[in-house]
mmCIF file of C-alpha atoms in Angstrom:
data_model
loop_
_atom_site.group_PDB
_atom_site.id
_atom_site.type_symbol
_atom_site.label_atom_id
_atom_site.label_comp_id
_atom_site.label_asym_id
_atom_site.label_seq_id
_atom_site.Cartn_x
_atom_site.Cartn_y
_atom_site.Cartn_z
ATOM 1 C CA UNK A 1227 -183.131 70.892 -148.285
ATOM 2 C CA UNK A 1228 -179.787 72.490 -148.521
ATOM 3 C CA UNK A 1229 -177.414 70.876 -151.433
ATOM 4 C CA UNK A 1230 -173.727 71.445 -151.052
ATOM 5 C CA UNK A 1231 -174.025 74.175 -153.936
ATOM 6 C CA UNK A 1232 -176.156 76.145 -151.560
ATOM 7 C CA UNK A 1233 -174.101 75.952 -148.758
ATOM 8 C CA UNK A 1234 -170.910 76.903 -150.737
ATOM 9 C CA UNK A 1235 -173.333 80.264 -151.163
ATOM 10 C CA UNK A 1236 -174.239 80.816 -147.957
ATOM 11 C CA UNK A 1237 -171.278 80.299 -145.721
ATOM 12 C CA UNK A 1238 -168.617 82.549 -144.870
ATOM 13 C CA UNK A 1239 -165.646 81.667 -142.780
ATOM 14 C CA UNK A 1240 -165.344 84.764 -140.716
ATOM 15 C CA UNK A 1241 -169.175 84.199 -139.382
ATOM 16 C CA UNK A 1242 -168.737 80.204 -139.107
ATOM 17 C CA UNK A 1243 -165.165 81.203 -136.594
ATOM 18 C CA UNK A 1244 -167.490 83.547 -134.599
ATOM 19 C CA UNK A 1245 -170.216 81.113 -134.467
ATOM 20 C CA UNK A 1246 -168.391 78.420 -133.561
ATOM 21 C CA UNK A 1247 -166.341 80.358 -131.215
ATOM 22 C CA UNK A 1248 -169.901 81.029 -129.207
ATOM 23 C CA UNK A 1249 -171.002 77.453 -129.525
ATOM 24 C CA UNK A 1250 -167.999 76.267 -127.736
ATOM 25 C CA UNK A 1251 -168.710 78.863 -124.572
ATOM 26 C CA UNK A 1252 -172.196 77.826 -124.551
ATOM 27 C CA UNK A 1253 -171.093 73.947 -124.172
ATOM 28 C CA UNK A 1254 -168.805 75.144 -121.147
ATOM 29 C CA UNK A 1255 -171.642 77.586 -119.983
ATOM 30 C CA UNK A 1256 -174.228 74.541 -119.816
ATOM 31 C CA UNK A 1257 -176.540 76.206 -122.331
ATOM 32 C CA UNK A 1258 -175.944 73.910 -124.984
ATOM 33 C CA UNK A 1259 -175.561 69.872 -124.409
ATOM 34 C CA UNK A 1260 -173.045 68.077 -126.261
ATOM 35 C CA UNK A 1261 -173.094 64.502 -125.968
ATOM 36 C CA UNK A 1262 -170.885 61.594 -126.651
ATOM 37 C CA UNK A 1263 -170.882 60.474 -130.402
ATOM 38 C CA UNK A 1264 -172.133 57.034 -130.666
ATOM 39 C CA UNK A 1265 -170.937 54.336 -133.761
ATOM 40 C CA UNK A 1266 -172.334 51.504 -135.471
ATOM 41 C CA UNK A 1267 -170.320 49.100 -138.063
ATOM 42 C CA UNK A 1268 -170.569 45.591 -139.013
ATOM 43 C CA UNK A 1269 -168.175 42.999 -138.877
ATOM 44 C CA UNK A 1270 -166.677 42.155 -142.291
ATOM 45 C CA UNK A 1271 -166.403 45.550 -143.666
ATOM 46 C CA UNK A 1272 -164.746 49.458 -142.972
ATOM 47 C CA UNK A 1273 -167.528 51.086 -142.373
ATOM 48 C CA UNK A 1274 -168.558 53.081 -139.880
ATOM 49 C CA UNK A 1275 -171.354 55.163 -138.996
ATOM 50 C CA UNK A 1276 -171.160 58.085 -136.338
ATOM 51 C CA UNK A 1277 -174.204 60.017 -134.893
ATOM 52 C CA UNK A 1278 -173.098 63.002 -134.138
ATOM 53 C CA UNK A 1279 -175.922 65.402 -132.070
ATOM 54 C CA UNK A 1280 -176.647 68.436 -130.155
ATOM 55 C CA UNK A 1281 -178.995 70.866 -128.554
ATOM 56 C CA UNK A 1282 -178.875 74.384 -128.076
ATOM 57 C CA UNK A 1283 -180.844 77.038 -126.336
ATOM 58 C CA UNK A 1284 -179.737 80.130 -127.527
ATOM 59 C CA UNK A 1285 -180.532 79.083 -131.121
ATOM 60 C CA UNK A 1286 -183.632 76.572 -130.034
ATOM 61 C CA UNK A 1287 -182.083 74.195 -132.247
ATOM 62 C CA UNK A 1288 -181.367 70.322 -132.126
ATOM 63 C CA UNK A 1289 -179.351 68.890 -134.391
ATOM 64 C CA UNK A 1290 -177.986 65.333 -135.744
ATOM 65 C CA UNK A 1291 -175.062 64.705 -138.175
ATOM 66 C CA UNK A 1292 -174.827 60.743 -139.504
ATOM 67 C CA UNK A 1293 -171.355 60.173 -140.899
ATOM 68 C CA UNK A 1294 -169.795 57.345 -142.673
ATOM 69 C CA UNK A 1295 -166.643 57.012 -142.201
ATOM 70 C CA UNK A 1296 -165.616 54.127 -144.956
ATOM 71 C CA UNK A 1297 -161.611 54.237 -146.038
ATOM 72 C CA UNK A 1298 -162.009 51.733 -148.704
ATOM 73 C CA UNK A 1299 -164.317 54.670 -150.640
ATOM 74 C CA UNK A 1300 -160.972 55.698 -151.814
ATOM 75 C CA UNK A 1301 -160.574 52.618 -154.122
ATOM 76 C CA UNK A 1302 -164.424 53.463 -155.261
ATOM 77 C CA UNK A 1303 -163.432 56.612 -156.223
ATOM 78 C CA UNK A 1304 -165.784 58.099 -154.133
ATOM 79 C CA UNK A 1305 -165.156 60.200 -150.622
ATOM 80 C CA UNK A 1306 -163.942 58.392 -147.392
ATOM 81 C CA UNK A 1307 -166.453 60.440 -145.606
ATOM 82 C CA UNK A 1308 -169.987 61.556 -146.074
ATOM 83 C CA UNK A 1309 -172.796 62.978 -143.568
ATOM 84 C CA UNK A 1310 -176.317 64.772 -143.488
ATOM 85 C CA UNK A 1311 -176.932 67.089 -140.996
ATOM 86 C CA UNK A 1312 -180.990 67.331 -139.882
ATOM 87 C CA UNK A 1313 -181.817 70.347 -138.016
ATOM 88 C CA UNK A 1314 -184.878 70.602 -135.682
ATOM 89 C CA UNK A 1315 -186.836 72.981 -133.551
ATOM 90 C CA UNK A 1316 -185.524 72.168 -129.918
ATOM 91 C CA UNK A 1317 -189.098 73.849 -128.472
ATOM 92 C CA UNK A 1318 -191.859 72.120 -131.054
ATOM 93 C CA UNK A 1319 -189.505 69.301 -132.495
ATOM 94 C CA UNK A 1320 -190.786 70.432 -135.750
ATOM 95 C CA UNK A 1321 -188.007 69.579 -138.622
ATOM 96 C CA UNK A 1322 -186.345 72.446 -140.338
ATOM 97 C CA UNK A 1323 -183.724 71.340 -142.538
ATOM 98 C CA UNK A 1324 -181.635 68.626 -144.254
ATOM 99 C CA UNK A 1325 -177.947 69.675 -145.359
ATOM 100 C CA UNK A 1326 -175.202 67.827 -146.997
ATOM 101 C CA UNK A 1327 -172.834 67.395 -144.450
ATOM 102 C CA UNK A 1328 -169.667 67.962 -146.909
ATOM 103 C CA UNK A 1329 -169.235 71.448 -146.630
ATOM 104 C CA UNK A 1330 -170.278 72.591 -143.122
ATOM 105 C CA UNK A 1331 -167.839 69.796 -141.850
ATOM 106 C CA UNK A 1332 -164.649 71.303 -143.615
ATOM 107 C CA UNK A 1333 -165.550 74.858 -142.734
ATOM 108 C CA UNK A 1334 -166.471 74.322 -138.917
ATOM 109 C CA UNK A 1335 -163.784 71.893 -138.700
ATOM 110 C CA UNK A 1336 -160.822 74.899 -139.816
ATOM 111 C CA UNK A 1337 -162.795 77.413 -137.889
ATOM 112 C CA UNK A 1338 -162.466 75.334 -134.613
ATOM 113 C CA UNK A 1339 -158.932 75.237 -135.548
ATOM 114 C CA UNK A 1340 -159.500 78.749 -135.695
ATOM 115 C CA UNK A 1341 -160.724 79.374 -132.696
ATOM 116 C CA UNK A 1342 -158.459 76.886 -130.721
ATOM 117 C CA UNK A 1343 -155.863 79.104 -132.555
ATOM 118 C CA UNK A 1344 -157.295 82.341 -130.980
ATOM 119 C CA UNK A 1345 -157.227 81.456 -127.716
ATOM 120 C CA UNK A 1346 -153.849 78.944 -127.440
ATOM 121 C CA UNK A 1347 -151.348 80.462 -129.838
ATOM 122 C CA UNK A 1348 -148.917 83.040 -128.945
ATOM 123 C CA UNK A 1349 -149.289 86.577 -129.746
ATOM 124 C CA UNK A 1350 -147.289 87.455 -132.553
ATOM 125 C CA UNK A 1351 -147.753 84.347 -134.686
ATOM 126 C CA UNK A 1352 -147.528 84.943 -138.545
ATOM 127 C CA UNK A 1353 -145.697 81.433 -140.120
ATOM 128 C CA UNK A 1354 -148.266 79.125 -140.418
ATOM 129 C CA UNK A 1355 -147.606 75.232 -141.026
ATOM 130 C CA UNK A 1356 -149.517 72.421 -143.060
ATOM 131 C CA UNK A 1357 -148.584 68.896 -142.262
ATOM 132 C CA UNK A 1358 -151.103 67.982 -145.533
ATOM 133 C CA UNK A 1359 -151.964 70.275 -148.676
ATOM 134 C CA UNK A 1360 -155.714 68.719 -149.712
ATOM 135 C CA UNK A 1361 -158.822 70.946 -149.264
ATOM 136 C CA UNK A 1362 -158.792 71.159 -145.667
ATOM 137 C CA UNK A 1363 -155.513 72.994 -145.771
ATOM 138 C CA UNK A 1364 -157.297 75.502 -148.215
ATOM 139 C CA UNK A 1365 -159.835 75.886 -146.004
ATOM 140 C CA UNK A 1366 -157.335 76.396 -142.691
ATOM 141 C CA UNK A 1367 -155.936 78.890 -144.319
ATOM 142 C CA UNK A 1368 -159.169 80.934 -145.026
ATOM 143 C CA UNK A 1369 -159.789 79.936 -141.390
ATOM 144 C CA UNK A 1370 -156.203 80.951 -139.386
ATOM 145 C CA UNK A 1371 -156.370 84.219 -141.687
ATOM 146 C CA UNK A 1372 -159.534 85.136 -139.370
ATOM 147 C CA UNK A 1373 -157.315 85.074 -136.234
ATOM 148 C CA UNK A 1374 -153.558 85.609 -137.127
ATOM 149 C CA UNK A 1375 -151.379 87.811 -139.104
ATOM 150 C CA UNK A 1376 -149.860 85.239 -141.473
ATOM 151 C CA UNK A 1377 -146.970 86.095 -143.607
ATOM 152 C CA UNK A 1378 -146.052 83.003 -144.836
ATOM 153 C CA UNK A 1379 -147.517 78.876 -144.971
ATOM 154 C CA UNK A 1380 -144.713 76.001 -144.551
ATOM 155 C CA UNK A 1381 -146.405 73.164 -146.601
ATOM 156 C CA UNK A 1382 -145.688 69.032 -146.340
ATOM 157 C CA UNK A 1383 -147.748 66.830 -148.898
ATOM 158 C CA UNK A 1384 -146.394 63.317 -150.200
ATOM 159 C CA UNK A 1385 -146.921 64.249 -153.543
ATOM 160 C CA UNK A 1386 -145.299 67.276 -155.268
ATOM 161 C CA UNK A 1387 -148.825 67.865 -157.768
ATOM 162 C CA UNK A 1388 -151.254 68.497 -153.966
ATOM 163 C CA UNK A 1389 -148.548 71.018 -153.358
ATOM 164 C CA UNK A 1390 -148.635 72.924 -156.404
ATOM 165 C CA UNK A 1391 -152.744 72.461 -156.541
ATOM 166 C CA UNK A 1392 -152.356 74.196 -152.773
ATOM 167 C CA UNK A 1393 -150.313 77.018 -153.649
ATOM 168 C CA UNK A 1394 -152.600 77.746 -156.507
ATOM 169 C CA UNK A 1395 -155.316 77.526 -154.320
ATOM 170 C CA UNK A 1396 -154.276 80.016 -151.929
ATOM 171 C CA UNK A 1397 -152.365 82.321 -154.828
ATOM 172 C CA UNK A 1398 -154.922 85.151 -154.238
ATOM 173 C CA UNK A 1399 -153.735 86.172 -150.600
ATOM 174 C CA UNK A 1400 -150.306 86.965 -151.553
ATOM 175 C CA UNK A 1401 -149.019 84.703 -148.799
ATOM 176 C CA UNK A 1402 -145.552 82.979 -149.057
ATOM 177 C CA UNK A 1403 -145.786 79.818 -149.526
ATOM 178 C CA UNK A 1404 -142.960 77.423 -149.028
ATOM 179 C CA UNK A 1405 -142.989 73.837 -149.752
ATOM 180 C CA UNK A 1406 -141.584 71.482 -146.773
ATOM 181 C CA UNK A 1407 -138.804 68.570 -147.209
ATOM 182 C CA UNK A 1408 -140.856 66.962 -144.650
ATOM 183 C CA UNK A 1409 -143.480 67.062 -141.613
ATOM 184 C CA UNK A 1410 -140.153 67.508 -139.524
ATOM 185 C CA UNK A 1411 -139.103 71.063 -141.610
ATOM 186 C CA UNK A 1412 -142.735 71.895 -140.880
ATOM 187 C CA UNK A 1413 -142.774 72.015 -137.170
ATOM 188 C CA UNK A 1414 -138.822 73.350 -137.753
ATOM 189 C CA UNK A 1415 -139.811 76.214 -139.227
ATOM 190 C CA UNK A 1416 -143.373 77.534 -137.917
ATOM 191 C CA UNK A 1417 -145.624 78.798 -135.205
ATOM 192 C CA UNK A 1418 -148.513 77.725 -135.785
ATOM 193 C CA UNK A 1419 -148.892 73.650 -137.443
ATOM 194 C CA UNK A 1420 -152.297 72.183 -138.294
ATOM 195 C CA UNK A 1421 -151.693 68.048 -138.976
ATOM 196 C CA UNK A 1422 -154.531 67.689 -141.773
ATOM 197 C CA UNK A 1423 -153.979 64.134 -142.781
ATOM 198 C CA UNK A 1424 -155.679 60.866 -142.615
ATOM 199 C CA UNK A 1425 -152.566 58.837 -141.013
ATOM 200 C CA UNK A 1426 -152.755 56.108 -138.756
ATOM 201 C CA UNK A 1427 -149.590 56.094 -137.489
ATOM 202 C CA UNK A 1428 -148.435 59.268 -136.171
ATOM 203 C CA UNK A 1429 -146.800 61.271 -138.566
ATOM 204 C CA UNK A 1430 -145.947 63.982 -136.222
ATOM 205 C CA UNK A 1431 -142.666 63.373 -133.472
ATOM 206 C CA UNK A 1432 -142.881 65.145 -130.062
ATOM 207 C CA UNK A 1433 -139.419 65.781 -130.178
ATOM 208 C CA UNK A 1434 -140.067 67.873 -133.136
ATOM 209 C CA UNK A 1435 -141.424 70.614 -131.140
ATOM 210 C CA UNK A 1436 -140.213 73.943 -130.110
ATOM 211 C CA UNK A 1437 -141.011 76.313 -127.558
ATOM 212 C CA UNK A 1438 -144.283 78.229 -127.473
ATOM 213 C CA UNK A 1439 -145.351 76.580 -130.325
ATOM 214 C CA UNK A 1440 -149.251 75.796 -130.851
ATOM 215 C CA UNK A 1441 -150.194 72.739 -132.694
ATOM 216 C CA UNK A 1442 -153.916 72.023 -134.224
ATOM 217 C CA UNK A 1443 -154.027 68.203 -134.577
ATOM 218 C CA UNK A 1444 -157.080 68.099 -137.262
ATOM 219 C CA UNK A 1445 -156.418 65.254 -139.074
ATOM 220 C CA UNK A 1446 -156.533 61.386 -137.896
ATOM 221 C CA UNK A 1447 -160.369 59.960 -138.078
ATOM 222 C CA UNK A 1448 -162.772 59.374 -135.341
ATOM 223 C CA UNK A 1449 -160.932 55.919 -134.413
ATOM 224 C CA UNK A 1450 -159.583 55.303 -131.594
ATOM 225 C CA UNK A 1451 -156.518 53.370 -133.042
ATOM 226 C CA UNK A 1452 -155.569 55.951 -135.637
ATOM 227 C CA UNK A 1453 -153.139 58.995 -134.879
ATOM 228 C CA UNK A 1454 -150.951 62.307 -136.325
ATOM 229 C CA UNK A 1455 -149.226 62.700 -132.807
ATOM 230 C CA UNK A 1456 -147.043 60.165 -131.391
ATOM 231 C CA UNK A 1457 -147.294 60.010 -127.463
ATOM 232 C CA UNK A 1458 -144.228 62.125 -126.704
ATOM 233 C CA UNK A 1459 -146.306 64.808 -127.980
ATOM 234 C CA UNK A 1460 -149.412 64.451 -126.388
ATOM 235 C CA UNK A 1461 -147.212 64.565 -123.336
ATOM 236 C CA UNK A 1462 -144.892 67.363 -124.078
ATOM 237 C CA UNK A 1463 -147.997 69.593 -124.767
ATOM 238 C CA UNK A 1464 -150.496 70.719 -122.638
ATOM 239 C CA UNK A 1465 -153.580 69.093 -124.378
ATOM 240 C CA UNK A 1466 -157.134 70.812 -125.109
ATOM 241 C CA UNK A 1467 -159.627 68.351 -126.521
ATOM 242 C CA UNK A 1468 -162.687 69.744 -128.113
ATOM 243 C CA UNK A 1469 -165.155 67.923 -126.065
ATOM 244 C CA UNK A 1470 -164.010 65.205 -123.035
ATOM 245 C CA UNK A 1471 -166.791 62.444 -124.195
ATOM 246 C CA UNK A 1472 -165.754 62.290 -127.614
ATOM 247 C CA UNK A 1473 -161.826 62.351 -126.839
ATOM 248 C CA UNK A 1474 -162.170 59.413 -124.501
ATOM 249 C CA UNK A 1475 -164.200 57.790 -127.523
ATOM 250 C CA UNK A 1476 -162.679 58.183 -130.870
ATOM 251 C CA UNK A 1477 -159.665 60.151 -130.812
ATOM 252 C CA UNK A 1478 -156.525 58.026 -131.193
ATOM 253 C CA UNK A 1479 -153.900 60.770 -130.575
ATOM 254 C CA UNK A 1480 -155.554 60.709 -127.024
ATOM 255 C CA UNK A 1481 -156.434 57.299 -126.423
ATOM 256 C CA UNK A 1482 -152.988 55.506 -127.504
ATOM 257 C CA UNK A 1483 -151.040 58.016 -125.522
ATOM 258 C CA UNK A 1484 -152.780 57.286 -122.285
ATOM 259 C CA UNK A 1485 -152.216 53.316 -123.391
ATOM 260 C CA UNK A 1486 -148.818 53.577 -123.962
ATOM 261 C CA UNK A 1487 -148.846 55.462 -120.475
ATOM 262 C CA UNK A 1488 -147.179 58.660 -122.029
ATOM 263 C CA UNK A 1489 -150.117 60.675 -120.135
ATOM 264 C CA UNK A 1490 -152.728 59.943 -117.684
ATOM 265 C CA UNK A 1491 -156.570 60.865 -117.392
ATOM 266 C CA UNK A 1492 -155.603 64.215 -115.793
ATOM 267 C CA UNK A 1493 -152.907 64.902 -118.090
ATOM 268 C CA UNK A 1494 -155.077 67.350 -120.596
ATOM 269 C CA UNK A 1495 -155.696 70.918 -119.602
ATOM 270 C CA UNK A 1496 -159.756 70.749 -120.618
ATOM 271 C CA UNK A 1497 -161.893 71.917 -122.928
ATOM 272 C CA UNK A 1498 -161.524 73.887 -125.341
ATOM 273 C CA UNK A 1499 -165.067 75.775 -125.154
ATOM 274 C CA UNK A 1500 -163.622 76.497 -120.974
ATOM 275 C CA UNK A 1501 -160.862 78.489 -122.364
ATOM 276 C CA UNK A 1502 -163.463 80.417 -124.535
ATOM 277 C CA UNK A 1503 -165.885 81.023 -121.484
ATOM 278 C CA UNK A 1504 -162.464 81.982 -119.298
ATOM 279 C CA UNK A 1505 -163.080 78.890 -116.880
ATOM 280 C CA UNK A 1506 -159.881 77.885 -117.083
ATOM 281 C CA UNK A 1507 -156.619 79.250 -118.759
ATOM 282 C CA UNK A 1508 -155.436 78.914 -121.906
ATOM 283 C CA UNK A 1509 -151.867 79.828 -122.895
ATOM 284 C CA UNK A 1510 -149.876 80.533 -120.093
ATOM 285 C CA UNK A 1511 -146.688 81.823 -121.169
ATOM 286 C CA UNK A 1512 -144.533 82.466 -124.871
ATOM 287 C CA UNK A 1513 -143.018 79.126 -123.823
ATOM 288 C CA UNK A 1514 -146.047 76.915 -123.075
ATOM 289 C CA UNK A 1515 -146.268 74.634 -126.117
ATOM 290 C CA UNK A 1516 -150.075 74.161 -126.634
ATOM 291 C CA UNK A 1517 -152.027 71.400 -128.493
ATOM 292 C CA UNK A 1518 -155.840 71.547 -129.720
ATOM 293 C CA UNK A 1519 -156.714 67.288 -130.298
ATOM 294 C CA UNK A 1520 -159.678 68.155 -132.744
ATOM 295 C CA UNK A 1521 -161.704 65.115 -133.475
ATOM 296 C CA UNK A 1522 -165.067 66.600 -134.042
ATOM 297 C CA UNK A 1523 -168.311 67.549 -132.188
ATOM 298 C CA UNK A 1524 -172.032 67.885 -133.362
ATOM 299 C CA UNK A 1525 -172.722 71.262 -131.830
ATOM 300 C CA UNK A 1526 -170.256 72.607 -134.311
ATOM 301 C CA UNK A 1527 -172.610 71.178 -137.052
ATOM 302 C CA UNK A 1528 -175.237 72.535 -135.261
ATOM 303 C CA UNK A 1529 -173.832 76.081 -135.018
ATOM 304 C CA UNK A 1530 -172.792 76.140 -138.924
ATOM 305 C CA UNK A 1531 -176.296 74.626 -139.505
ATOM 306 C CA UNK A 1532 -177.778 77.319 -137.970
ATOM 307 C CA UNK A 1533 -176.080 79.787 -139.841
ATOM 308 C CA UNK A 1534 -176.732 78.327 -143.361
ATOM 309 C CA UNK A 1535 -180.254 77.400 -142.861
ATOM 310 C CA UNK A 1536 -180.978 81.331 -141.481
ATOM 311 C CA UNK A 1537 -178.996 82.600 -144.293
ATOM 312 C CA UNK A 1538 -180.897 80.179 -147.362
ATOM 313 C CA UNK A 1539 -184.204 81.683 -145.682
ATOM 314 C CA UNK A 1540 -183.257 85.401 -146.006
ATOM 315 C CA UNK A 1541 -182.210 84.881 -149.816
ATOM 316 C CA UNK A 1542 -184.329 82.505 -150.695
ATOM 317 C CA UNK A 1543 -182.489 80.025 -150.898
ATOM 318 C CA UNK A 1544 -182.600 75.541 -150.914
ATOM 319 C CA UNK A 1545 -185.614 73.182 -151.671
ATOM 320 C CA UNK A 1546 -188.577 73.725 -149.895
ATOM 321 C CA UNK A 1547 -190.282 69.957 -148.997
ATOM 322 C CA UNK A 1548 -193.483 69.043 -147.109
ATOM 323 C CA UNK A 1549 -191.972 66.064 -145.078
ATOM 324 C CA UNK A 1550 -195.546 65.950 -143.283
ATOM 325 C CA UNK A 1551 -197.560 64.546 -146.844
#
């Protein structure tokens, strides 16, 4: 059993961006299997429940996340999301370990953005935007400083306190950090933009967006009528989703667009993980604008799983249970 406390020891964000990196090439390289997510709810109420799971040979590793996904936590005072991850032997089926879900889904989730950044952005890139200033935008910049020179964060938050929380947050990497009049000075003034926040209506213009730009749309939830990106920007981009079955599921940004006919089925470029494996091409020119629609996969769990539960064993680490007794 692997509390959040452990994890917070174990993980490292330059091994969970490598690891993650690999897990996407083995989804396009057939050695891993990533299915759709499936989700339950009931009528009457918010909630809802995502299974979220994946196999893996190289690792011999299954894995299953269950999230709850329940907006109305906020007025609880408790998170809007929370998930266990169960990893299993892929060979004997034998169970290996239960983690808290909390912190392997912020850190995979910025080191997809990450890698997505690695392979889409153009060379050169050092101003780095945040369309949001909560924890994930702590963690994406721990993440993008794995992959890009940055020299200086443009910052939007509704509130002027998340912004000076962020900038204390990040204090120790001697970055610039300047705070944005809105999500429009954002794009205005950076490379690289990550859209971190929880909006249902888009929040982000395609007619905000410059040339050879890369955007990392990280934020909206795994509903299909909830969006960062209006439609002119799914359609001025050229679109990489992080898995096909779970875009044409759950991710808004993807699904309003192609209702609103802004784009059409063939309109994205692919996968992201066929970029990583060099099956198909990822930036094409300083020009290209580029746009990673990040909604979440389980082999990502799975590869951060992997990584925690190997490293807890070599240090001794977590709460060892008999589940067989």
């Amino acid at each position: 059993m692997l509390s959040a406390s452990v994890l917070h020891e174990v993980l490292d964000m330059p091994s969970t961006v490598e690891a993650v990196d690999q897990i996407f090439c083995d989804i396009a390289l057939g050695t891993a299997t990533q299915p759709a997510p499936s989700a339950m709810g009931v009528p009457g109420v918010d909630s809802s429940f995502i299974v979220m799971p994946s196999v893996a040979a190289t690792p011999s590793l299954a894995s299953v996340k269950l999230l709850a996904d329940i907006p109305s936590n906020a007025e609880r005072g408790l998170p809007s999301q929370r998930s266990l991850i169960m990893l299993a032997d892929h060979v004997t089926g034998s169970p290996l370990a239960i983690l808290d879900g909390r912190v392997p889904t912020r850190i995979r989730t910025a080191a997809a953005t990450a890698v997505a950044t690695r392979h889409l952005a153009r060379a050169g890139s050092k101003v780095l935007g945040l369309v949001g200033a909560g924890n994930l935008a702590v963690e994406h910049v721990v993440a993008l400083r794995c992959v890009m020179d940055v020299e200086k964060i443009v910052v939007w938050s509704r509130t002027a306190q998340r912004i000076a929380e962020f900038t204390s947050a990040v204090a120790g990497y001697g970055l610039q950090v300047e705070a944005a009049a809105s999500p429009e000075e954002v794009i205005g003034l950076s490379d690289v933009v990550c859209t971190l926040t929880p909006s249902v209506q888009p929040i982000i213009a395609g007619r905000w967006f410059r040339s050879g730009q890369h955007i990392n749309a990280v934020g909206a939830r795994p509903r299909p009528s909830e969006r960062e990106i209006d439609a002119e920007g799914m359609a001025r981009a050229r679109v990489f989703v992080d898995h096909w079955g779970t875009a044409e599921a759950k991710s808004g940004n993807y699904l309003l667009a192609l209702a609103e006919g802004a784009i059409t089925n063939e309109s994205a470029a692919g996968e992201l993980g066929a970029v990583v494996a060099g099956q198909i091409a990822g930036r094409r020119d300083d020009q290209e604008i580029t746009l990673f629609n990040s909604v979440g996969i389980g082999a990502l769990d799975l590869a951060v799983g992997k990584l925690a539960y190997e490293r807890a064993l070599e240090q001794g680490l977590g709460q060892h249970v008999d589940l067989s007794k």
